[in-house]
């Protein structure tokens, strides 16, 4: 044994009666092993380290109480992004600019839109009014809802790892989500126009159009700021806003279904026609998109 090995053995022998020495050895065992041992019998929990040649016998250095533990160094995981991608900021800023402009132009009409979804009298007053600003407000808010649904769906999908992003809007699935939302909107307008022309029920479909405009205008005012906010919050806060977005989407679907049912009952439309409309206009495009996504995942 060399002089360095004798020094290590002498110092370890004074503490082996109180603590077990642990030897951490790399997998390769090519150069040296790192020995961790108590500095003294009184310093419980305080360990010192020293490297000794591999050729030395561990039992000669530390005694029979030595234990060898092999370990493999862990690879560093991918770092969490400090801020969401620039693409998210661009989408969020677009929503904020359009939303702010809408609030500035049509601020006096906003209370009437909110009241119309809770009071049927206010809805009838808006339906009978000839104010062009009401039409512009509902059109702009509905367009904002379409733009907001795409990043909202991307944010939910990205939080579950479906879009390749840790959080926020994923630029990989954003065009797909936006295309799906636009496809559903175009499908609803196309089928409604065809049924309206075939049935000659112009008054009913005019009431249906206004009902949809007020509903989507209301939820456009609610969902747009929540969606835009997700691009500027840290990861922990986004995980909370993710549930707020999902809750808002669920409430929007329920609210739209209830309002649609009330409209069909008020106009004395048969239950069979209501089910056919619900399946053809509302459920068919969504179920088609879900089926396509499931098929693409299995390929």
Coordinates of C-alpha atoms in Angstrom, one line a residue:
X1 CA 0.0 0.0 0.0
X2 CA 1.2 3.5 -0.7
X3 CA 1.5 6.2 1.8
X4 CA -1.7 7.9 0.6
X5 CA -3.7 4.7 0.9
X6 CA -2.4 4.1 4.5
X7 CA -3.5 7.6 5.4
X8 CA -7.0 7.0 4.1
X9 CA -7.2 3.6 5.9
X10 CA -6.1 5.1 9.2
X11 CA -8.6 8.0 9.0
X12 CA -11.5 5.6 8.0
X13 CA -10.7 3.1 10.8
X14 CA -11.5 5.8 13.4
X15 CA -15.1 6.1 12.2
X16 CA -16.2 2.7 10.8
X17 CA -17.5 1.7 14.2
X18 CA -20.1 4.6 14.0
X19 CA -20.8 5.0 10.3
X20 CA -20.7 2.8 7.2
X21 CA -18.5 4.2 4.5
X22 CA -20.0 4.3 1.0
X23 CA -18.0 4.0 -2.2
X24 CA -19.4 5.5 -5.4
X25 CA -17.7 4.0 -8.5
X26 CA -18.3 5.0 -12.0
X27 CA -19.4 2.3 -14.5
X28 CA -16.2 2.3 -16.4
X29 CA -13.9 1.9 -13.4
X30 CA -11.0 3.2 -15.5
X31 CA -9.3 5.8 -13.4
X32 CA -10.3 6.2 -9.8
X33 CA -13.2 5.7 -7.3
X34 CA -14.6 8.5 -5.1
X35 CA -14.8 7.5 -1.4
X36 CA -17.3 9.3 0.8
X37 CA -16.8 8.8 4.6
X38 CA -17.7 10.7 7.9
X39 CA -15.1 13.2 8.9
X40 CA -15.3 12.2 12.5
X41 CA -17.6 10.2 14.8
X42 CA -19.2 13.4 16.1
X43 CA -20.0 15.0 12.7
X44 CA -23.1 12.9 11.9
X45 CA -24.3 13.5 8.4
X46 CA -21.2 15.4 7.3
X47 CA -19.2 13.4 4.6
X48 CA -15.9 14.1 3.0
X49 CA -14.7 12.8 -0.4
X50 CA -11.4 11.5 -1.6
X51 CA -10.3 9.7 -4.7
X52 CA -8.2 6.6 -4.5
X53 CA -6.7 4.4 -7.3
X54 CA -8.8 1.6 -8.6
X55 CA -6.0 -0.9 -8.1
X56 CA -6.2 -0.5 -4.3
X57 CA -8.2 -3.1 -2.4
X58 CA -11.2 -1.3 -0.8
X59 CA -11.3 -3.6 2.2
X60 CA -7.7 -2.7 2.9
X61 CA -8.5 1.0 2.6
X62 CA -11.8 1.2 4.5
X63 CA -12.2 -2.2 6.2
X64 CA -15.1 -4.7 5.9
X65 CA -17.8 -2.0 6.4
X66 CA -17.2 -0.5 2.9
X67 CA -20.0 -0.8 0.4
X68 CA -19.6 -0.2 -3.3
X69 CA -22.5 1.4 -5.2
X70 CA -22.4 1.7 -9.0
X71 CA -24.3 4.4 -10.8
X72 CA -24.8 5.8 -14.3
X73 CA -24.7 9.6 -14.6
X74 CA -28.1 11.1 -15.6
X75 CA -28.5 13.0 -18.9
X76 CA -29.7 16.5 -18.5
X77 CA -33.3 16.8 -19.6
X78 CA -34.6 19.5 -22.0
X79 CA -34.8 22.9 -20.5
X80 CA -38.2 24.4 -20.0
X81 CA -38.7 27.4 -22.2
X82 CA -38.7 30.7 -20.3
X83 CA -41.3 32.3 -22.6
X84 CA -43.7 30.9 -25.1
X85 CA -42.7 31.0 -28.8
X86 CA -42.9 34.2 -30.8
X87 CA -45.7 32.7 -32.9
X88 CA -47.9 32.7 -29.7
X89 CA -47.2 36.3 -29.1
X90 CA -48.2 37.3 -32.6
X91 CA -51.5 35.4 -32.4
X92 CA -52.2 36.9 -29.0
X93 CA -51.4 40.4 -30.0
X94 CA -53.7 40.1 -33.1
X95 CA -56.5 39.1 -30.8
X96 CA -55.8 41.9 -28.3
X97 CA -55.7 44.6 -31.0
X98 CA -59.0 43.4 -32.6
X99 CA -60.7 43.0 -29.3
X100 CA -59.6 46.4 -28.1
X101 CA -60.8 48.0 -31.3
X102 CA -64.2 46.3 -30.9
X103 CA -64.5 47.5 -27.3
X104 CA -63.7 51.0 -28.3
X105 CA -66.1 51.2 -31.2
X106 CA -69.1 49.4 -29.7
X107 CA -68.7 49.9 -26.0
X108 CA -72.3 51.3 -25.5
X109 CA -73.8 48.1 -27.0
X110 CA -72.0 45.6 -24.8
X111 CA -74.4 45.7 -21.9
X112 CA -77.3 44.9 -24.3
X113 CA -75.4 41.9 -25.7
X114 CA -74.9 40.5 -22.2
X115 CA -78.4 41.1 -21.1
X116 CA -79.8 39.6 -24.3
X117 CA -78.4 36.1 -23.3
X118 CA -80.2 36.2 -19.9
X119 CA -83.4 38.2 -20.7
X120 CA -85.6 37.3 -23.7
X121 CA -87.1 40.7 -23.8
X122 CA -83.7 42.4 -24.5
X123 CA -83.1 39.8 -27.2
X124 CA -86.4 40.6 -28.9
X125 CA -85.6 44.3 -28.7
X126 CA -82.3 43.7 -30.4
X127 CA -84.0 41.6 -33.0
X128 CA -86.5 44.3 -33.9
X129 CA -84.0 47.1 -33.9
X130 CA -82.5 48.4 -37.1
X131 CA -79.2 49.5 -35.6
X132 CA -76.4 48.6 -38.0
X133 CA -73.8 48.7 -35.2
X134 CA -75.5 45.6 -33.6
X135 CA -74.9 43.7 -36.7
X136 CA -71.3 44.9 -37.0
X137 CA -70.6 44.1 -33.3
X138 CA -72.0 40.5 -33.6
X139 CA -70.1 39.9 -36.8
X140 CA -66.8 41.1 -35.4
X141 CA -67.2 39.3 -32.1
X142 CA -68.2 36.0 -33.9
X143 CA -65.1 36.4 -36.1
X144 CA -63.0 36.9 -32.9
X145 CA -64.5 33.8 -31.5
X146 CA -63.4 31.8 -34.5
X147 CA -59.9 33.2 -34.3
X148 CA -59.8 32.5 -30.5
X149 CA -61.0 28.9 -30.7
X150 CA -58.0 27.8 -32.8
X151 CA -55.4 28.9 -30.3
X152 CA -57.6 27.8 -27.4
X153 CA -57.7 24.3 -28.8
X154 CA -53.9 24.4 -29.5
X155 CA -53.2 25.5 -26.0
X156 CA -55.2 22.6 -24.6
X157 CA -53.6 20.2 -27.0
X158 CA -50.1 21.5 -26.4
X159 CA -50.5 21.2 -22.6
X160 CA -51.1 17.5 -23.1
X161 CA -48.1 17.1 -25.5
X162 CA -50.2 16.7 -28.6
X163 CA -48.6 19.6 -30.4
X164 CA -45.0 19.2 -29.5
X165 CA -44.9 22.2 -27.2
X166 CA -44.7 22.3 -23.4
X167 CA -47.4 24.9 -23.2
X168 CA -49.0 27.7 -25.1
X169 CA -50.0 27.7 -28.8
X170 CA -48.2 25.2 -31.0
X171 CA -47.3 26.5 -34.4
X172 CA -47.4 22.9 -35.7
X173 CA -51.1 22.4 -35.1
X174 CA -52.3 26.0 -35.3
X175 CA -53.1 25.9 -39.0
X176 CA -54.9 22.5 -38.6
X177 CA -57.0 23.8 -35.7
X178 CA -57.8 27.0 -37.5
X179 CA -58.8 25.1 -40.6
X180 CA -61.0 22.8 -38.6
X181 CA -62.8 25.7 -36.9
X182 CA -63.3 27.5 -40.2
X183 CA -64.6 24.2 -41.8
X184 CA -67.2 23.8 -39.0
X185 CA -68.4 27.4 -39.5
X186 CA -68.6 27.1 -43.2
X187 CA -70.5 23.8 -42.9
X188 CA -73.0 25.3 -40.6
X189 CA -73.7 28.2 -42.9
X190 CA -73.9 26.0 -46.0
X191 CA -76.3 23.4 -44.5
X192 CA -78.5 26.1 -42.9
X193 CA -78.7 28.0 -46.2
X194 CA -79.7 24.8 -48.1
X195 CA -82.4 23.8 -45.5
X196 CA -83.7 27.4 -45.4
X197 CA -84.1 27.5 -49.2
X198 CA -85.8 24.1 -49.3
X199 CA -88.2 24.7 -46.4
X200 CA -89.1 28.3 -47.2
X201 CA -89.1 29.0 -43.5
X202 CA -87.4 32.3 -43.8
X203 CA -88.7 33.8 -40.5
X204 CA -87.6 30.9 -38.4
X205 CA -84.1 30.8 -39.9
X206 CA -83.8 34.5 -39.5
X207 CA -84.5 34.1 -35.8
X208 CA -82.1 31.2 -35.7
X209 CA -79.4 33.3 -37.3
X210 CA -79.9 36.2 -34.8
X211 CA -79.9 33.7 -31.9
X212 CA -76.6 32.2 -33.1
X213 CA -75.1 35.7 -33.6
X214 CA -75.9 36.8 -30.1
X215 CA -74.7 33.6 -28.5
X216 CA -71.4 33.6 -30.4
X217 CA -71.0 37.3 -29.8
X218 CA -71.4 36.8 -26.1
X219 CA -68.8 34.0 -25.9
X220 CA -66.4 35.8 -28.2
X221 CA -66.3 38.6 -25.6
X222 CA -65.6 36.0 -22.9
X223 CA -63.2 33.6 -24.5
X224 CA -61.0 36.0 -26.5
X225 CA -59.2 37.7 -23.6
X226 CA -58.7 34.4 -21.8
X227 CA -57.1 32.8 -24.8
X228 CA -54.9 35.9 -25.5
X229 CA -53.7 35.8 -21.9
X230 CA -52.3 32.3 -22.2
X231 CA -49.4 33.5 -24.4
X232 CA -48.1 35.9 -21.7
X233 CA -48.3 33.9 -18.5
X234 CA -45.6 31.5 -17.1
X235 CA -46.0 27.7 -17.3
X236 CA -47.6 27.3 -13.8
X237 CA -50.2 30.0 -14.4
X238 CA -50.9 28.5 -17.9
X239 CA -51.8 25.2 -16.3
X240 CA -54.6 27.1 -14.4
X241 CA -55.8 29.0 -17.4
X242 CA -55.9 25.8 -19.4
X243 CA -58.8 24.6 -17.1
X244 CA -60.5 28.0 -17.4
X245 CA -60.4 27.7 -21.2
X246 CA -61.8 24.2 -21.1
X247 CA -64.5 25.3 -18.7
X248 CA -65.4 28.2 -21.0
X249 CA -65.7 25.9 -24.0
X250 CA -67.9 23.5 -22.2
X251 CA -70.2 26.2 -20.9
X252 CA -70.4 27.7 -24.5
X253 CA -71.5 24.4 -25.9
X254 CA -74.1 23.9 -23.2
X255 CA -75.4 27.5 -23.5
X256 CA -75.6 27.2 -27.3
X257 CA -77.5 23.9 -27.0
X258 CA -80.0 25.3 -24.5
X259 CA -80.6 28.4 -26.5
X260 CA -81.1 26.3 -29.6
X261 CA -83.6 24.1 -27.8
X262 CA -85.6 27.0 -26.5
X263 CA -85.8 28.5 -30.0
X264 CA -87.1 25.3 -31.5
X265 CA -89.7 24.9 -28.8
X266 CA -90.8 28.6 -29.1
X267 CA -91.3 28.2 -32.8
X268 CA -93.1 24.8 -32.3
X269 CA -90.7 22.8 -34.5
X270 CA -91.1 19.1 -34.2
X271 CA -88.7 17.1 -32.1
X272 CA -87.6 15.0 -35.1
X273 CA -86.7 18.1 -37.1
X274 CA -84.7 19.3 -34.1
X275 CA -82.8 16.1 -33.8
X276 CA -82.1 16.1 -37.6
X277 CA -80.8 19.7 -37.4
X278 CA -78.7 19.0 -34.4
X279 CA -77.1 16.0 -36.0
X280 CA -76.6 17.4 -39.4
X281 CA -75.4 20.9 -38.5
X282 CA -73.8 20.7 -35.1
X283 CA -72.6 17.1 -34.6
X284 CA -71.7 15.8 -38.0
X285 CA -68.7 18.1 -38.8
X286 CA -67.3 17.8 -35.3
X287 CA -67.5 14.0 -35.3
X288 CA -65.9 13.9 -38.8
X289 CA -62.9 16.0 -37.6
X290 CA -62.5 13.8 -34.5
X291 CA -62.6 10.6 -36.6
X292 CA -60.0 12.0 -39.0
X293 CA -57.7 12.9 -36.0
X294 CA -58.1 9.4 -34.5
X295 CA -57.4 7.8 -37.9
X296 CA -54.2 9.9 -38.4
X297 CA -52.9 8.9 -34.9
X298 CA -53.2 5.2 -35.8
X299 CA -51.2 5.5 -39.1

